[in-house]
Amino acid sequence: MRRIVIIGAGQAGLVLGLGLLRHGYAVTVVAERAAAEVLAGRLVSNQCVFHPALVRERELGINFWDERAIPVETVSFTAPGMSWQAPLDQPAQSVDQRVKVADWMTEFARRGGELRLHRVTPDDLEPYAREFDLVVVAAGRGPQFDRLFPRNPEFSPHTQPQRSIGVLYVRGGTPPPGLSFALGPHGECFGLPILSVDGPVYGAGIFAVPGGPLDRWDDIADVDAHLVRAQQLMREHFPWQGGILDGTEPAGPLEFLHGGITPVVRQPVGTLPSGALVLAMGDAAVTNDPLSGQGANMAAHAARSYEEAIVAQGDRPFDAEFMHGAFARYWARAAHATRFSLDLLDPPPAHIMSTLDTAQRVPEVAHRFAQLFANPVDYTGWLTEETAALDYLAAASARAADQ
Ligand SMILES: Cc1cc2nc3c(=O)[nH]c(=O)nc-3n(C[C@H](O)[C@H](O)[C@H](O)COP(=O)(O)OP(=O)(O)OC[C@H]3O[C@@H](n4cnc5c(N)ncnc54)[C@H](O)[C@@H]3O)c2cc1C
């Protein structure tokens, strides 16, 4: 039986691990924290997962929260003087990653997977490479495995975070339904209902251009101060939906986070001093700014792509060709999510503003834009090409006028 170890018990690693168990592989997942510790920790994400990624979880029978999670059925977009809403073809959902990871760790062990607790360093990978046929590093974003998986400059234009992020989970009030995305002059606001550790909450993220007037998290030390600051920032910078957090209270003392994430695409195949190869996955391979809501979704797609590549490899060695092929399978989709995510960080060019503006009057355009979060592949060739975008707008507007 081929033995596979996955470093990191997150959205990517656990979905791959659970997928491989179905095919009879001996799978070990190395977690840095036990399930109870994960559940008791600070919030980690907004984790809006769209239908294509939810399908993967349902195929594996690990969709434990479908009855309780509030379906995210619409995307609403607002900007100064602009507002539209469109349905998602299939509902998305956000289940707190602490809940998902804790439940999936338990399920992984119940299905026969081996869980080890170990905070792995790059030097620790050699013994794993000797013990296992394949080492997959799914340990999330950050520089810890930088020297193994260097930045690929072709797809990584930034070396610093492009947003200063403040996320808060609240209860009460009357937040809007669905996924709401607001574009302001100094950053964005992103909100949605979440099934969290102690039940439903509303997740509100403010994404500030670093150093700008919305970037005011440095002096915030606790969740109450975060709520007051977030309410103030909403009123000042997103006045058209300034009351979104009125009447709410923090969901708990740990239910907030501040930080910045540098988007990066890495070389996915690392070589250890012994010459053994290791394969990066999920955020460890490709990290997008969370503004586009793609990371957890791409993690699920990576799990599918890698699982398919591993199964297709049969008894042949997990060599460099295999590893590059597995990543290429994933990148065929992830490249579009990365482009979409990178472009969202820049001031929108005129043809995208025209698209967002037209979406107010032409439901077809609003609908197509809303589905980009679930299917960023459609972004390329539509909104990456000014002429194509403007031609489409003219045709969609004519169709709407004919109706
Ligand atoms: C504020 C915020 C909002 C977000 N919103 C969304 C969203 O709406 N939609 C979306 O799709 N994505 C969103 N994301 C991104 C998403 O959370 C990540 O892209 C996704 O979790 C990546 O999955 P992963 O498994 O690669 O990494 P992770 O989920 O980070 O998992 C990595 C795991 O590895 C473990 N680990 C780390 N280092 C080690 C080590 N040395 N040894 C052993 N284990 C280790 C960690 O404990 C963790 O369990 C958001 C992220 C943030 C920060």
Coordinates of C-alpha atoms and ligand atoms in Angstrom, one line a residue:
M1 CA 0.0 0.0 0.0
R2 CA 1.4 3.4 -1.0
R3 CA 2.0 5.7 2.0
I4 CA 1.3 9.4 1.7
V5 CA 2.0 12.1 4.3
I6 CA 0.3 15.5 4.2
I7 CA 1.9 18.2 6.4
G8 CA -0.9 20.5 7.5
A9 CA -4.5 19.7 8.6
G10 CA -6.3 22.5 6.8
Q11 CA -8.9 22.9 4.1
A12 CA -6.5 21.5 1.5
G13 CA -4.7 18.8 3.4
L14 CA -7.7 17.2 5.1
V15 CA -9.8 17.2 1.9
L16 CA -6.9 15.5 0.1
G17 CA -6.4 13.1 2.9
L18 CA -10.0 12.1 3.2
G19 CA -10.2 11.7 -0.6
L20 CA -7.1 9.4 -0.8
L21 CA -8.5 7.2 2.0
R22 CA -11.3 6.3 -0.3
H23 CA -8.8 4.8 -2.8
G24 CA -7.1 2.7 -0.2
Y25 CA -3.9 4.7 0.4
A26 CA -2.3 4.7 3.8
V27 CA -2.6 8.4 4.6
T28 CA -1.0 10.4 7.5
V29 CA -1.9 14.0 8.2
V30 CA 0.5 16.0 10.4
A31 CA -1.4 18.6 12.3
E32 CA 0.3 21.3 14.5
R33 CA -2.7 21.4 16.9
A34 CA -5.3 18.9 18.1
A35 CA -8.9 19.4 17.1
A36 CA -9.9 20.8 20.5
E37 CA -7.2 23.4 20.3
V38 CA -8.2 24.4 16.8
L39 CA -11.8 24.9 18.0
A40 CA -10.7 27.0 21.0
G41 CA -8.5 29.3 18.8
R42 CA -9.0 32.6 17.1
L43 CA -11.0 32.9 13.9
V44 CA -8.9 32.3 10.8
S45 CA -11.0 33.1 7.8
N46 CA -14.3 34.2 6.2
Q47 CA -14.2 30.9 4.2
C48 CA -17.0 31.5 1.8
V49 CA -17.1 28.3 -0.2
F50 CA -18.9 28.3 -3.5
H51 CA -20.8 25.4 -5.1
P52 CA -18.0 23.8 -7.2
A53 CA -15.9 23.3 -4.0
L54 CA -18.9 22.3 -1.9
V55 CA -19.5 19.5 -4.5
R56 CA -16.1 18.0 -3.6
E57 CA -17.0 18.0 0.1
R58 CA -20.4 16.4 -0.7
E59 CA -18.8 13.7 -2.9
L60 CA -16.6 12.8 0.0
G61 CA -19.5 12.8 2.5
I62 CA -17.8 15.4 4.7
N63 CA -20.5 18.1 4.2
F64 CA -21.7 17.8 7.9
W65 CA -23.2 21.3 8.1
D66 CA -25.6 21.5 5.1
E67 CA -28.6 21.5 7.4
R68 CA -27.4 24.2 9.7
A69 CA -25.3 26.5 7.5
I70 CA -27.1 29.6 6.2
P71 CA -27.2 29.3 2.4
V72 CA -25.5 32.3 0.7
E73 CA -27.8 32.7 -2.2
T74 CA -27.0 36.2 -3.5
V75 CA -24.0 38.5 -4.2
S76 CA -24.7 42.2 -3.7
F77 CA -22.3 44.8 -5.0
T78 CA -22.2 48.4 -3.9
A79 CA -20.0 51.4 -4.6
P80 CA -20.6 55.2 -4.4
G81 CA -23.7 55.7 -6.4
M82 CA -23.9 52.1 -7.5
S83 CA -25.8 49.1 -6.3
W84 CA -26.9 45.7 -7.6
Q85 CA -27.7 42.2 -6.4
A86 CA -27.7 38.9 -8.3
P87 CA -28.5 35.3 -7.4
L88 CA -25.8 32.7 -7.3
D89 CA -26.8 29.7 -9.5
Q90 CA -26.2 27.4 -6.5
P91 CA -25.9 28.6 -2.9
A92 CA -22.5 29.0 -1.3
Q93 CA -21.9 28.6 2.4
S94 CA -19.4 29.6 5.1
V95 CA -18.7 27.2 7.9
D96 CA -16.1 28.4 10.3
Q97 CA -12.8 26.7 9.4
R98 CA -12.2 25.9 13.0
V99 CA -15.3 23.8 13.0
K100 CA -14.5 22.2 9.6
V101 CA -11.0 21.3 10.5
A102 CA -11.9 19.9 14.0
D103 CA -14.7 17.8 12.5
W104 CA -12.6 16.6 9.6
M105 CA -9.7 15.6 11.8
T106 CA -12.1 13.4 13.8
E107 CA -13.6 12.0 10.6
F108 CA -10.2 11.4 9.1
A109 CA -9.1 9.3 12.1
R110 CA -12.5 7.5 12.2
R111 CA -12.0 6.5 8.5
G112 CA -8.7 5.0 9.2
G113 CA -6.3 7.9 8.6
E114 CA -3.3 8.4 10.9
L115 CA -3.1 11.8 12.6
R116 CA 0.2 13.0 14.1
L117 CA 0.7 16.1 16.1
H118 CA 3.9 17.9 15.1
R119 CA 4.9 21.4 14.1
V120 CA 7.0 20.5 11.2
T121 CA 10.1 22.5 10.1
P122 CA 11.8 22.2 6.7
D123 CA 14.5 20.2 8.3
D124 CA 12.0 17.7 9.6
L125 CA 10.9 16.8 6.1
E126 CA 13.8 14.5 5.4
P127 CA 12.6 11.7 7.8
Y128 CA 9.1 12.0 6.4
A129 CA 10.5 11.7 2.9
R130 CA 12.3 8.5 4.0
E131 CA 9.2 7.0 5.6
F132 CA 6.6 7.9 3.0
D133 CA 6.3 7.5 -0.8
L134 CA 5.0 11.0 -1.2
V135 CA 5.3 14.2 1.0
V136 CA 2.7 16.9 0.4
V137 CA 3.2 20.2 2.2
A138 CA -0.2 21.8 2.8
A139 CA 0.8 24.0 5.8
G140 CA -0.8 27.2 4.7
R141 CA 0.5 30.6 3.7
G142 CA 3.6 32.3 5.1
P143 CA 7.3 32.1 4.8
Q144 CA 8.1 29.0 6.8
F145 CA 8.8 26.8 3.7
D146 CA 10.1 29.7 1.5
R147 CA 13.5 28.1 0.8
L148 CA 11.8 24.9 -0.5
F149 CA 9.1 26.6 -2.6
P150 CA 10.5 29.9 -3.8
R151 CA 8.3 32.7 -5.2
N152 CA 7.5 32.5 -8.9
P153 CA 8.0 36.1 -10.0
E154 CA 6.0 35.5 -13.2
F155 CA 2.8 35.3 -11.3
S156 CA 3.7 37.1 -8.1
P157 CA 3.9 40.9 -8.8
H158 CA 3.8 41.8 -5.1
T159 CA 6.3 41.4 -2.3
Q160 CA 4.1 43.1 0.4
P161 CA 0.5 42.7 1.5
Q162 CA -1.9 44.8 -0.7
R163 CA -4.6 45.0 1.9
S164 CA -4.6 45.6 5.7
I165 CA -7.3 43.2 6.8
G166 CA -9.7 43.5 9.8
V167 CA -12.2 40.7 10.2
L168 CA -14.8 40.5 13.0
Y169 CA -17.6 38.0 13.8
V170 CA -20.7 39.6 15.3
R171 CA -24.2 38.6 16.5
G172 CA -27.4 40.6 16.5
G173 CA -28.3 43.6 14.4
T174 CA -29.8 43.2 10.9
P175 CA -26.9 42.5 8.6
P176 CA -27.8 42.1 4.9
P177 CA -28.5 38.6 3.5
G178 CA -26.0 36.8 1.2
L179 CA -22.5 37.9 0.3
S180 CA -22.1 41.6 0.2
F181 CA -19.2 43.3 -1.4
A182 CA -18.7 47.1 -1.1
L183 CA -16.1 49.0 -3.0
G184 CA -14.9 52.3 -1.5
P185 CA -12.2 54.8 -2.4
H186 CA -9.7 53.3 0.1
G187 CA -10.6 49.7 0.2
E188 CA -13.4 47.2 0.4
C189 CA -15.9 45.6 2.8
F190 CA -17.0 42.0 2.5
G191 CA -19.7 40.5 4.7
L192 CA -21.6 37.2 4.9
P193 CA -23.4 34.8 7.3
I194 CA -21.2 32.2 8.9
L195 CA -21.9 29.0 10.9
S196 CA -19.3 29.4 13.6
V197 CA -18.2 27.5 16.6
D198 CA -21.2 28.5 18.8
G199 CA -23.8 28.9 16.0
P200 CA -24.6 31.6 13.4
V201 CA -22.7 34.8 13.2
Y202 CA -22.1 37.5 10.7
G203 CA -18.5 37.9 9.4
A204 CA -17.5 41.5 8.4
G205 CA -14.2 42.1 6.8
I206 CA -12.7 45.5 6.0
F207 CA -9.9 45.4 3.5
A208 CA -7.9 48.6 3.6
V209 CA -5.3 49.9 1.1
P210 CA -2.2 49.9 3.4
G211 CA -1.4 53.3 4.8
G212 CA -4.7 54.8 3.6
P213 CA -7.4 56.3 5.7
L214 CA -9.2 52.9 6.1
D215 CA -6.1 51.3 7.5
R216 CA -6.7 51.9 11.2
W217 CA -6.2 48.6 13.0
D218 CA -2.8 49.2 14.6
D219 CA -4.1 50.5 17.9
I220 CA -6.9 47.9 18.3
A221 CA -6.2 45.4 21.0
D222 CA -9.5 43.7 21.8
V223 CA -12.7 42.7 20.0
D224 CA -14.8 45.5 21.6
A225 CA -12.4 48.2 20.3
H226 CA -12.5 46.4 16.9
L227 CA -16.3 46.6 16.7
V228 CA -16.3 50.4 17.6
R229 CA -13.6 51.0 15.0
A230 CA -15.3 48.9 12.3
Q231 CA -18.6 50.7 12.9
Q232 CA -16.8 54.1 12.6
L233 CA -15.0 53.0 9.4
M234 CA -18.2 51.7 7.9
R235 CA -20.0 55.0 8.5
E236 CA -17.1 57.1 7.2
H237 CA -16.0 55.1 4.2
F238 CA -19.1 53.0 3.2
P239 CA -21.8 55.5 4.2
W240 CA -24.3 53.9 1.8
Q241 CA -24.3 50.8 4.1
G242 CA -22.9 52.4 7.2
G243 CA -25.4 50.8 9.5
I244 CA -24.4 47.2 8.7
L245 CA -22.9 46.6 12.1
D246 CA -25.4 48.7 14.1
G247 CA -27.0 46.8 17.0
T248 CA -24.4 44.0 16.8
E249 CA -22.1 42.7 19.5
P250 CA -18.9 40.7 19.1
A251 CA -19.5 37.0 18.9
G252 CA -16.7 36.4 21.4
P253 CA -13.4 37.8 22.7
L254 CA -11.3 35.9 20.0
E255 CA -13.6 36.6 17.1
F256 CA -11.5 39.2 15.4
L257 CA -8.2 39.3 13.4
H258 CA -5.9 41.9 11.8
G259 CA -3.2 41.3 9.3
G260 CA -2.0 41.4 5.8
I261 CA -1.3 38.6 3.3
T262 CA 1.2 38.8 0.5
P263 CA -0.3 37.1 -2.6
V264 CA 2.3 34.7 -4.0
V265 CA 2.6 31.8 -6.4
R266 CA 5.4 29.5 -5.6
Q267 CA 7.5 26.9 -7.4
P268 CA 5.5 23.9 -6.3
V269 CA 8.2 21.2 -6.2
G270 CA 10.8 21.5 -3.4
T271 CA 14.1 19.5 -3.3
L272 CA 15.4 18.4 0.1
P273 CA 19.2 18.2 0.8
S274 CA 19.0 14.4 0.2
G275 CA 17.6 15.1 -3.2
A276 CA 14.1 13.8 -2.2
L277 CA 11.2 15.9 -3.6
V278 CA 8.2 17.4 -1.8
L279 CA 5.1 18.9 -3.3
A280 CA 3.4 22.1 -2.1
M281 CA -0.4 22.4 -2.1
G282 CA -3.1 24.9 -1.2
D283 CA -1.9 28.2 0.2
A284 CA 1.6 26.7 0.6
A285 CA 1.7 26.7 -3.2
V286 CA -0.6 29.6 -4.2
T287 CA -1.7 32.3 -1.8
N288 CA -4.3 34.8 -3.0
D289 CA -5.4 37.9 -1.1
P290 CA -8.7 36.9 0.7
L291 CA -10.6 39.8 -0.9
S292 CA -11.6 37.6 -3.7
G293 CA -12.8 34.7 -1.5
Q294 CA -10.8 32.1 -3.5
G295 CA -8.3 30.4 -1.1
A296 CA -10.5 27.8 0.5
N297 CA -12.2 27.2 -2.8
M298 CA -8.9 26.7 -4.5
A299 CA -7.8 24.4 -1.7
A300 CA -10.7 22.1 -2.4
H301 CA -9.8 22.2 -6.1
A302 CA -6.2 21.4 -5.3
A303 CA -7.3 18.4 -3.3
R304 CA -9.3 17.1 -6.2
S305 CA -6.5 17.7 -8.7
Y306 CA -3.8 16.1 -6.6
E307 CA -6.0 13.2 -5.7
E308 CA -6.7 12.5 -9.4
A309 CA -3.0 12.8 -10.2
I310 CA -2.0 10.5 -7.4
V311 CA -4.5 7.8 -8.4
A312 CA -3.5 8.2 -12.1
Q313 CA 0.1 7.6 -11.2
G314 CA -0.7 4.0 -10.1
D315 CA 2.5 2.3 -8.9
R316 CA 4.9 4.6 -10.7
P317 CA 7.2 6.8 -8.6
F318 CA 6.1 10.2 -7.4
D319 CA 8.9 11.9 -9.3
A320 CA 9.4 15.5 -10.5
E321 CA 7.3 14.9 -13.6
F322 CA 4.4 13.6 -11.5
M323 CA 4.6 16.6 -9.1
H324 CA 4.7 19.2 -11.9
G325 CA 1.9 17.4 -13.6
A326 CA -0.3 17.4 -10.4
F327 CA 0.3 21.1 -9.9
A328 CA -0.4 21.8 -13.6
R329 CA -3.8 20.1 -13.3
Y330 CA -4.6 22.4 -10.4
W331 CA -3.1 25.5 -11.9
A332 CA -5.3 25.1 -15.0
R333 CA -8.1 26.4 -12.8
A334 CA -6.2 28.3 -10.1
A335 CA -4.4 30.6 -12.6
H336 CA -7.8 32.2 -13.3
A337 CA -8.6 32.6 -9.6
T338 CA -5.1 34.2 -9.1
R339 CA -5.6 36.6 -12.0
F340 CA -9.1 37.5 -10.7
S341 CA -7.7 38.0 -7.2
L342 CA -4.7 40.1 -8.3
D343 CA -6.9 42.4 -10.5
L344 CA -9.3 43.0 -7.6
L345 CA -6.5 44.6 -5.7
D346 CA -5.9 47.2 -8.3
P347 CA -8.2 50.2 -9.0
P348 CA -10.8 48.8 -11.5
P349 CA -10.1 49.9 -15.1
A350 CA -12.9 51.8 -17.0
H351 CA -14.2 48.6 -18.7
I352 CA -14.7 46.9 -15.3
M353 CA -16.4 50.0 -13.9
S354 CA -18.7 50.0 -16.9
T355 CA -19.5 46.3 -16.3
L356 CA -20.3 47.0 -12.7
D357 CA -22.4 50.0 -13.7
T358 CA -24.3 48.2 -16.4
A359 CA -25.0 45.3 -14.0
Q360 CA -27.4 47.7 -12.2
R361 CA -29.6 47.8 -15.3
V362 CA -28.9 44.5 -17.0
P363 CA -29.5 41.5 -14.8
E364 CA -27.6 39.2 -17.2
V365 CA -24.4 41.2 -16.5
A366 CA -25.0 41.2 -12.8
H367 CA -25.6 37.5 -12.8
R368 CA -22.5 36.8 -14.8
F369 CA -20.3 38.9 -12.6
A370 CA -21.7 37.3 -9.4
Q371 CA -20.8 33.8 -10.7
L372 CA -17.2 34.8 -11.0
F373 CA -16.7 34.1 -7.3
A374 CA -17.7 30.5 -8.0
N375 CA -16.2 30.2 -11.4
P376 CA -13.2 32.6 -11.8
V377 CA -12.3 30.8 -15.1
D378 CA -14.9 33.0 -16.8
Y379 CA -12.9 36.1 -15.8
T380 CA -10.2 35.4 -18.3
G381 CA -11.1 36.5 -21.8
W382 CA -14.1 38.4 -20.5
L383 CA -12.9 41.0 -18.1
T384 CA -9.2 40.6 -18.9
E385 CA -9.8 41.9 -22.4
E386 CA -11.2 45.4 -22.7
T387 CA -12.7 45.0 -26.2
A388 CA -14.3 41.6 -25.3
A389 CA -15.8 43.2 -22.2
L390 CA -17.2 46.2 -24.0
D391 CA -18.6 44.0 -26.9
Y392 CA -20.3 41.8 -24.4
L393 CA -21.8 44.8 -22.5
A394 CA -23.2 46.1 -25.8
A395 CA -24.7 42.7 -26.7
A396 CA -26.1 42.1 -23.2
S397 CA -27.6 45.6 -23.1
A398 CA -29.2 45.1 -26.5
R399 CA -30.7 41.7 -25.3
A400 CA -32.1 43.4 -22.2
A401 CA -33.6 46.2 -24.3
D402 CA -35.3 43.7 -26.6
Q403 CA -37.0 42.0 -23.7
Ligands
LIG1 C1 -9.4 37.0 6.7 C2 -9.5 35.9 5.7 C3 -10.7 35.7 5.0 C4 -10.7 34.7 4.0 N1 -11.9 34.5 3.3 C5 -12.0 33.5 2.4 C6 -13.2 33.3 1.7 O1 -14.2 33.9 1.9 N2 -13.2 32.3 0.8 C7 -12.1 31.5 0.5 O2 -12.2 30.6 -0.3 N3 -11.0 31.7 1.2 C8 -10.9 32.7 2.1 N4 -9.7 32.8 2.8 C9 -8.6 32.0 2.5 C10 -8.6 30.6 3.0 O3 -8.9 30.7 4.4 C11 -7.3 29.9 2.8 O4 -6.9 30.1 1.5 C12 -7.4 28.4 3.0 O5 -7.7 28.2 4.4 C13 -6.2 27.7 2.6 O6 -6.2 26.3 2.9 P1 -4.9 25.5 3.3 O7 -5.3 24.2 3.7 O8 -4.0 25.7 2.1 O9 -4.2 26.3 4.4 P2 -4.7 26.5 5.9 O10 -6.2 26.5 6.0 O11 -4.0 27.7 6.5 O12 -4.3 25.2 6.6 C14 -2.9 24.9 6.9 C15 -2.8 24.0 8.1 O13 -1.5 23.7 8.3 C16 -1.2 23.8 9.7 N5 0.2 24.1 9.8 C17 0.9 25.3 9.5 N6 2.2 25.2 9.7 C18 2.4 23.9 10.1 C19 3.6 23.2 10.4 N7 4.8 23.8 10.3 N8 3.5 21.9 10.7 C20 2.2 21.3 10.7 N9 1.1 21.9 10.4 C21 1.2 23.2 10.1 C22 -2.1 24.9 10.2 O14 -2.3 24.8 11.6 C23 -3.3 24.6 9.4 O15 -4.2 23.8 10.0 C24 -9.6 33.8 3.8 C25 -8.4 34.0 4.5 C26 -8.4 35.0 5.5 C27 -7.1 35.2 6.3

